[in-house]
């Protein structure tokens, strides 16, 4: 911690602050500048009281308290300079090959899912998405098929060989969802549900962590830290748009987050342009942007008949639109140095 003292304070005031720093178990190093005194305090916040409250406890003496170290450790590039990868059923996410996860917002019935799975596979996707437990804003909207939906996902996997990603909504579903999923999705609305993150981590399955609706990047990295800190190194971050004042799109897809995460963390970065834009007509452009920004994978909603989808029908691509998008992305993926 770096503690900056206010200019012109007395020796006695300075000594009081130093005494308090020592009392809390930190070693203070005093640096005397021309105008003010700066103290470097060495110690560990996990086992000692924080020094941040010095600002309010000594308002006449302390100007600011700033942490030197980043609050996240295991997810940071410093901890692991090389890119980390997540392997699901032989598909490596975060490596040379650009991966595409695609499928309906919600699993609705067998025909809808199997038709979509076959089509996205034929177009080049390697992972099938589909919500069985849906986090709906209104309790009167379709909540997902639950276990029946998970069983349909397993059937689609058997028939196509695609790996499966699906959302876990509750700690009480952890074993159930882990039994069927190859990747556990933690949704935007649960991105800081720490007990849920711990439960997901402890299943041992790879975890895809969406960014919360109003989550700062540091908070998102710290939420990811919960997964790694619970002995699960298979974490992916997924940018899916944040809440802003803009109304042309459902959310504002923050592609700058892709570049920032790339610098700050070794974990693979996925972009979800479907929740990101909320509009099928914008998905292709968002995907191209994501590839150019250096994302490792896309998560795209695809439905055989988007207009009649039981959830998110404005943003799902038809099977034809998805096939066309995959063709259009190919040169961009190559230009980005991926396969
Ligand atoms: C989804 O992927 O369908 C979904 C609900 O995502 P998010 O949590 O990002 O809103
Ligand atoms: Mn959706």
Short mmCIF file of C-alpha atoms and ligand atoms in Angstrom, two decimals:
data_model
loop_
_atom_site.label_atom_id
_atom_site.label_comp_id
_atom_site.label_asym_id
_atom_site.label_seq_id
_atom_site.Cartn_x
_atom_site.Cartn_y
_atom_site.Cartn_z
CA UNK A 1 0.00 0.00 0.00
CA UNK A 2 1.15 3.54 -0.76
CA UNK A 3 -0.03 6.10 1.77
CA UNK A 4 0.33 9.75 0.75
CA UNK A 5 0.25 12.21 3.66
CA UNK A 6 -1.17 15.72 3.39
CA UNK A 7 1.33 18.57 3.01
CA UNK A 8 2.39 20.51 6.08
CA UNK A 9 1.29 18.04 8.76
CA UNK A 10 3.17 17.95 12.06
CA UNK A 11 5.68 15.30 13.13
CA UNK A 12 3.20 14.25 15.81
CA UNK A 13 0.44 13.66 13.25
CA UNK A 14 2.88 11.68 11.08
CA UNK A 15 3.91 9.54 14.04
CA UNK A 16 0.28 8.73 14.82
CA UNK A 17 -0.27 7.41 11.27
CA UNK A 18 2.97 5.40 11.38
CA UNK A 19 1.95 3.93 14.73
CA UNK A 20 -1.40 2.84 13.34
CA UNK A 21 0.23 1.23 10.28
CA UNK A 22 2.53 -0.79 12.57
CA UNK A 23 -0.36 -1.67 14.86
CA UNK A 24 -2.15 -3.28 11.92
CA UNK A 25 0.86 -5.49 11.23
CA UNK A 26 2.47 -3.62 8.30
CA UNK A 27 6.06 -2.38 8.00
CA UNK A 28 6.14 1.32 7.03
CA UNK A 29 8.89 2.76 4.79
CA UNK A 30 8.95 6.54 4.87
CA UNK A 31 9.87 8.50 1.72
CA UNK A 32 10.32 12.22 2.26
CA UNK A 33 9.70 14.42 -0.79
CA UNK A 34 10.00 18.20 -1.08
CA UNK A 35 6.33 18.87 -0.41
CA UNK A 36 5.02 15.72 1.19
CA UNK A 37 5.70 12.41 2.81
CA UNK A 38 4.84 9.11 1.17
CA UNK A 39 4.74 5.85 3.12
CA UNK A 40 5.13 2.43 1.57
CA UNK A 41 3.46 -0.13 3.86
CA UNK A 42 4.47 -3.76 3.45
CA UNK A 43 2.14 -6.51 4.61
CA UNK A 44 -0.64 -8.84 3.59
CA UNK A 45 -4.31 -7.85 3.51
CA UNK A 46 -5.49 -11.44 3.71
CA UNK A 47 -4.24 -11.67 7.27
CA UNK A 48 -4.26 -8.03 8.38
CA UNK A 49 -6.87 -5.28 8.56
CA UNK A 50 -6.94 -3.08 5.45
CA UNK A 51 -5.16 0.28 5.50
CA UNK A 52 -7.73 1.90 3.24
CA UNK A 53 -9.67 3.27 6.22
CA UNK A 54 -6.70 5.48 7.19
CA UNK A 55 -8.15 8.16 4.88
CA UNK A 56 -11.30 8.43 6.95
CA UNK A 57 -9.65 7.77 10.30
CA UNK A 58 -6.94 10.43 9.84
CA UNK A 59 -8.69 12.92 7.54
CA UNK A 60 -6.35 15.78 8.50
CA UNK A 61 -3.17 13.74 7.84
CA UNK A 62 -3.81 11.15 5.11
CA UNK A 63 -4.44 12.22 1.51
CA UNK A 64 -4.79 8.81 -0.15
CA UNK A 65 -4.18 5.08 0.22
CA UNK A 66 -3.46 3.12 -2.97
CA UNK A 67 -2.80 -0.58 -3.36
CA UNK A 68 0.44 -1.40 -5.19
CA UNK A 69 -0.46 -4.93 -6.18
CA UNK A 70 -3.40 -5.86 -8.32
CA UNK A 71 -6.24 -7.36 -6.33
CA UNK A 72 -6.47 -10.33 -8.66
CA UNK A 73 -3.56 -12.72 -8.80
CA UNK A 74 -4.26 -16.13 -10.35
CA UNK A 75 -6.11 -14.76 -13.40
CA UNK A 76 -3.41 -12.15 -14.06
CA UNK A 77 -0.78 -12.26 -16.77
CA UNK A 78 1.83 -11.69 -14.08
CA UNK A 79 0.97 -15.07 -12.55
CA UNK A 80 0.98 -16.84 -15.91
CA UNK A 81 2.61 -14.87 -18.75
CA UNK A 82 1.69 -17.35 -21.50
CA UNK A 83 -1.89 -17.65 -22.78
CA UNK A 84 -3.78 -20.42 -21.04
CA UNK A 85 -6.05 -22.74 -22.99
CA UNK A 86 -9.19 -24.69 -22.18
CA UNK A 87 -9.73 -28.04 -23.88
CA UNK A 88 -13.22 -29.48 -24.26
CA UNK A 89 -13.68 -32.77 -26.09
CA UNK A 90 -10.50 -32.15 -28.04
CA UNK A 91 -11.34 -28.54 -28.94
CA UNK A 92 -8.75 -26.09 -27.67
CA UNK A 93 -10.07 -22.63 -26.77
CA UNK A 94 -7.38 -19.96 -26.55
CA UNK A 95 -4.99 -21.67 -28.97
CA UNK A 96 -4.29 -21.15 -32.66
CA UNK A 97 -7.74 -22.31 -33.75
CA UNK A 98 -10.57 -19.82 -33.48
CA UNK A 99 -13.59 -21.56 -31.93
CA UNK A 100 -17.26 -20.92 -32.47
CA UNK A 101 -19.95 -21.90 -29.96
CA UNK A 102 -23.43 -21.68 -31.45
CA UNK A 103 -26.98 -22.78 -30.83
CA UNK A 104 -30.32 -21.55 -29.58
CA UNK A 105 -30.80 -19.18 -26.69
CA UNK A 106 -33.06 -21.80 -25.05
CA UNK A 107 -33.50 -25.49 -25.67
CA UNK A 108 -37.17 -25.72 -26.70
CA UNK A 109 -37.73 -29.21 -28.08
CA UNK A 110 -35.85 -32.08 -29.70
CA UNK A 111 -36.45 -31.08 -33.30
CA UNK A 112 -35.41 -27.45 -32.74
CA UNK A 113 -32.20 -28.47 -30.96
CA UNK A 114 -31.14 -31.33 -33.22
CA UNK A 115 -31.83 -29.31 -36.39
CA UNK A 116 -29.77 -26.41 -35.03
CA UNK A 117 -26.96 -28.66 -33.82
CA UNK A 118 -26.58 -30.37 -37.20
CA UNK A 119 -26.64 -27.02 -39.03
CA UNK A 120 -24.11 -25.22 -36.81
CA UNK A 121 -21.80 -28.21 -36.98
CA UNK A 122 -22.02 -28.31 -40.78
CA UNK A 123 -21.17 -24.59 -40.83
CA UNK A 124 -18.04 -25.14 -38.69
CA UNK A 125 -19.04 -24.62 -35.06
CA UNK A 126 -17.42 -27.00 -32.57
CA UNK A 127 -19.47 -26.29 -29.45
CA UNK A 128 -23.26 -26.30 -29.08
CA UNK A 129 -24.87 -23.71 -26.84
CA UNK A 130 -28.39 -23.94 -25.42
CA UNK A 131 -30.01 -22.82 -22.18
CA UNK A 132 -31.90 -25.43 -20.16
CA UNK A 133 -32.20 -23.19 -17.08
CA UNK A 134 -32.99 -19.66 -18.26
CA UNK A 135 -32.46 -16.50 -16.18
CA UNK A 136 -35.52 -14.53 -17.34
CA UNK A 137 -36.20 -10.97 -16.27
CA UNK A 138 -39.89 -11.79 -15.78
CA UNK A 139 -41.16 -14.86 -13.91
CA UNK A 140 -43.96 -15.12 -16.50
CA UNK A 141 -41.54 -15.86 -19.36
CA UNK A 142 -40.26 -19.28 -20.47
CA UNK A 143 -37.90 -20.52 -17.75
CA UNK A 144 -36.28 -23.34 -19.71
CA UNK A 145 -36.93 -27.08 -19.88
CA UNK A 146 -34.61 -27.84 -16.95
CA UNK A 147 -33.31 -31.41 -16.82
CA UNK A 148 -35.27 -32.34 -19.93
CA UNK A 149 -33.31 -29.66 -21.78
CA UNK A 150 -30.02 -31.04 -20.45
CA UNK A 151 -30.96 -34.50 -21.72
CA UNK A 152 -31.70 -33.06 -25.16
CA UNK A 153 -28.30 -31.36 -25.17
CA UNK A 154 -26.67 -34.70 -24.35
CA UNK A 155 -28.60 -36.29 -27.21
CA UNK A 156 -27.45 -33.58 -29.62
CA UNK A 157 -23.87 -34.16 -28.45
CA UNK A 158 -24.18 -37.92 -29.09
CA UNK A 159 -25.56 -37.30 -32.56
CA UNK A 160 -23.15 -34.57 -33.67
CA UNK A 161 -20.03 -34.93 -31.52
CA UNK A 162 -20.31 -31.23 -30.59
CA UNK A 163 -19.30 -30.28 -27.05
CA UNK A 164 -22.04 -28.63 -24.99
CA UNK A 165 -22.15 -25.33 -23.09
CA UNK A 166 -25.14 -24.53 -20.89
CA UNK A 167 -25.93 -22.17 -18.03
CA UNK A 168 -25.92 -23.08 -14.35
CA UNK A 169 -28.38 -20.89 -12.46
CA UNK A 170 -28.23 -22.29 -8.96
CA UNK A 171 -25.77 -23.97 -6.61
CA UNK A 172 -28.38 -26.65 -6.05
CA UNK A 173 -28.09 -27.62 -9.75
CA UNK A 174 -24.31 -27.95 -9.75
CA UNK A 175 -24.11 -31.75 -9.89
CA UNK A 176 -27.00 -32.01 -12.34
CA UNK A 177 -25.62 -29.44 -14.80
CA UNK A 178 -22.08 -30.82 -14.51
CA UNK A 179 -23.38 -34.27 -15.40
CA UNK A 180 -24.46 -33.03 -18.84
CA UNK A 181 -22.36 -29.93 -19.65
CA UNK A 182 -18.86 -29.80 -21.09
CA UNK A 183 -18.66 -26.09 -20.20
CA UNK A 184 -20.65 -24.41 -17.44
CA UNK A 185 -21.88 -20.93 -18.33
CA UNK A 186 -22.28 -18.41 -15.53
CA UNK A 187 -24.67 -15.76 -16.79
CA UNK A 188 -24.41 -11.99 -16.62
CA UNK A 189 -27.01 -11.78 -13.86
CA UNK A 190 -24.98 -14.15 -11.70
CA UNK A 191 -21.50 -12.94 -12.52
CA UNK A 192 -20.91 -11.83 -8.93
CA UNK A 193 -22.82 -14.65 -7.26
CA UNK A 194 -19.68 -15.85 -5.54
CA UNK A 195 -21.14 -18.99 -3.99
CA UNK A 196 -22.40 -20.02 -7.43
CA UNK A 197 -18.95 -19.37 -8.90
CA UNK A 198 -17.36 -21.53 -6.22
CA UNK A 199 -19.90 -24.30 -6.82
CA UNK A 200 -19.28 -24.14 -10.58
CA UNK A 201 -15.51 -24.22 -10.05
CA UNK A 202 -15.77 -27.24 -7.76
CA UNK A 203 -17.57 -29.32 -10.39
CA UNK A 204 -14.19 -29.42 -12.16
CA UNK A 205 -15.82 -28.51 -15.48
CA UNK A 206 -14.54 -25.56 -17.53
CA UNK A 207 -16.35 -22.34 -16.62
CA UNK A 208 -17.37 -19.54 -19.00
CA UNK A 209 -17.95 -16.37 -17.00
CA UNK A 210 -20.11 -13.73 -18.65
CA UNK A 211 -19.52 -10.11 -17.77
CA UNK A 212 -22.21 -8.68 -15.47
CA UNK A 213 -24.62 -6.06 -16.78
CA UNK A 214 -22.84 -3.25 -14.96
CA UNK A 215 -19.56 -4.86 -14.07
CA UNK A 216 -16.21 -3.11 -14.14
CA UNK A 217 -13.39 -5.12 -15.68
CA UNK A 218 -11.60 -5.33 -12.34
CA UNK A 219 -14.73 -6.80 -10.71
CA UNK A 220 -15.03 -9.30 -13.55
CA UNK A 221 -11.40 -10.37 -13.15
CA UNK A 222 -11.95 -10.74 -9.41
CA UNK A 223 -15.05 -12.87 -10.03
CA UNK A 224 -12.91 -15.05 -12.29
CA UNK A 225 -10.36 -15.23 -9.50
CA UNK A 226 -12.96 -17.17 -7.46
CA UNK A 227 -12.86 -19.95 -10.05
CA UNK A 228 -9.07 -20.24 -10.14
CA UNK A 229 -8.82 -19.88 -6.37
CA UNK A 230 -11.11 -22.90 -6.08
CA UNK A 231 -8.75 -25.22 -7.90
CA UNK A 232 -10.25 -24.90 -11.36
CA UNK A 233 -7.85 -23.49 -13.93
CA UNK A 234 -10.26 -23.83 -16.88
CA UNK A 235 -11.76 -20.37 -16.97
CA UNK A 236 -12.94 -18.30 -19.94
CA UNK A 237 -14.18 -14.71 -19.79
CA UNK A 238 -17.11 -13.78 -22.05
CA UNK A 239 -17.88 -10.18 -23.00
CA UNK A 240 -21.63 -9.90 -23.68
CA UNK A 241 -22.28 -6.19 -23.56
CA UNK A 242 -22.90 -3.84 -20.67
CA UNK A 243 -25.77 -1.55 -19.74
CA UNK A 244 -25.30 1.99 -21.06
CA UNK A 245 -27.55 4.93 -21.97
CA UNK A 246 -27.75 3.69 -25.58
CA UNK A 247 -31.10 2.38 -26.80
CA UNK A 248 -30.29 1.34 -30.39
CA UNK A 249 -28.79 -1.84 -29.00
CA UNK A 250 -29.92 -4.08 -26.11
CA UNK A 251 -26.48 -3.73 -24.53
CA UNK A 252 -23.28 -1.99 -25.57
CA UNK A 253 -20.78 -4.63 -26.64
CA UNK A 254 -17.51 -3.47 -25.09
CA UNK A 255 -14.85 -4.71 -27.48
CA UNK A 256 -12.22 -2.70 -25.62
CA UNK A 257 -12.67 -5.28 -22.86
CA UNK A 258 -11.24 -7.91 -25.22
CA UNK A 259 -8.01 -5.98 -25.64
CA UNK A 260 -7.83 -5.15 -21.93
CA UNK A 261 -8.39 -8.75 -20.83
CA UNK A 262 -5.77 -9.89 -23.29
CA UNK A 263 -3.28 -7.63 -21.48
CA UNK A 264 -4.43 -8.31 -17.93
CA UNK A 265 -5.19 -12.01 -18.03
CA UNK A 266 -3.97 -15.25 -19.58
CA UNK A 267 -7.48 -16.75 -19.72
CA UNK A 268 -9.24 -17.18 -23.08
CA UNK A 269 -11.67 -14.44 -24.08
CA UNK A 270 -15.01 -15.18 -25.74
CA UNK A 271 -17.40 -12.64 -27.26
CA UNK A 272 -21.19 -13.02 -27.30
CA UNK A 273 -22.50 -10.60 -29.93
CA UNK A 274 -26.07 -11.91 -29.56
CA UNK A 275 -26.74 -10.63 -26.03
CA UNK A 276 -24.19 -7.91 -26.88
CA UNK A 277 -26.26 -6.26 -29.61
CA UNK A 278 -29.66 -7.84 -29.09
CA UNK A 279 -30.19 -7.53 -32.84
CA UNK A 280 -29.64 -10.25 -35.43
CA UNK A 281 -28.78 -7.65 -38.08
CA UNK A 282 -25.77 -6.45 -36.06
CA UNK A 283 -24.35 -9.83 -35.07
CA UNK A 284 -22.12 -10.30 -38.14
CA UNK A 285 -20.44 -6.91 -37.73
CA UNK A 286 -19.86 -7.55 -34.02
CA UNK A 287 -18.33 -10.95 -34.80
CA UNK A 288 -15.91 -9.40 -37.27
CA UNK A 289 -14.92 -6.80 -34.70
CA UNK A 290 -14.40 -9.47 -32.07
CA UNK A 291 -12.12 -11.50 -34.35
CA UNK A 292 -10.10 -8.38 -35.18
CA UNK A 293 -9.79 -7.46 -31.49
CA UNK A 294 -8.17 -10.82 -30.75
CA UNK A 295 -11.03 -12.78 -29.17
CA UNK A 296 -10.44 -16.54 -28.92
CA UNK A 297 -14.00 -17.64 -29.59
CA UNK A 298 -17.56 -16.49 -30.29
CA UNK A 299 -20.80 -17.51 -28.58
CA UNK A 300 -23.66 -16.99 -31.06
CA UNK A 301 -27.39 -17.60 -30.80
CA UNK A 302 -28.83 -19.53 -33.73
CA UNK A 303 -32.40 -20.81 -34.19
CA UNK A 304 -34.19 -22.60 -37.06
CA UNK A 305 -37.01 -20.07 -36.86
CA UNK A 306 -35.89 -17.01 -34.88
CA UNK A 307 -39.24 -15.22 -35.13
CA UNK A 308 -40.86 -18.02 -33.16
CA UNK A 309 -38.10 -18.53 -30.59
CA UNK A 310 -39.29 -18.75 -26.98
CA UNK A 311 -36.58 -16.36 -25.80
CA UNK A 312 -34.41 -13.64 -27.36
CA UNK A 313 -36.07 -13.90 -30.77
CA UNK A 314 -34.80 -10.54 -32.05
CA UNK A 315 -31.17 -11.51 -31.79
CA UNK A 316 -30.97 -15.13 -32.96
CA UNK A 317 -29.55 -15.88 -36.41
CA UNK A 318 -31.36 -18.21 -38.79
CA UNK A 319 -29.44 -21.31 -39.89
CA UNK A 320 -28.76 -19.66 -43.27
CA UNK A 321 -27.53 -16.40 -41.71
CA UNK A 322 -25.17 -18.40 -39.49
CA UNK A 323 -23.75 -20.41 -42.40
CA UNK A 324 -23.16 -17.18 -44.34
CA UNK A 325 -21.52 -15.55 -41.31
CA UNK A 326 -19.12 -18.48 -40.91
CA UNK A 327 -18.08 -18.14 -44.57
CA UNK A 328 -17.63 -14.38 -44.19
CA UNK A 329 -15.54 -14.76 -41.05
CA UNK A 330 -12.99 -17.12 -42.58
CA UNK A 331 -10.70 -14.47 -44.18
CA UNK A 332 -10.87 -12.32 -41.06
CA UNK A 333 -9.89 -15.24 -38.85
CA UNK A 334 -6.90 -15.88 -41.11
CA UNK A 335 -5.97 -12.20 -41.15
CA UNK A 336 -6.00 -12.27 -37.36
CA UNK A 337 -3.40 -15.06 -37.49
CA UNK A 338 -5.84 -17.79 -36.45
CA UNK A 339 -7.20 -20.89 -38.11
C1 LIG B 1 -27.73 -16.36 -22.75
O1 LIG B 1 -26.59 -16.68 -23.12
O2 LIG B 1 -28.78 -16.73 -23.32
C2 LIG B 1 -27.86 -15.45 -21.59
C3 LIG B 1 -28.95 -15.41 -20.85
O3 LIG B 1 -26.75 -14.69 -21.43
P1 LIG B 1 -26.43 -13.48 -20.43
O4 LIG B 1 -26.26 -14.10 -19.10
O5 LIG B 1 -25.17 -12.91 -21.01
O6 LIG B 1 -27.58 -12.51 -20.50
MN1 LIG B 2 -30.17 -15.47 -24.86
#
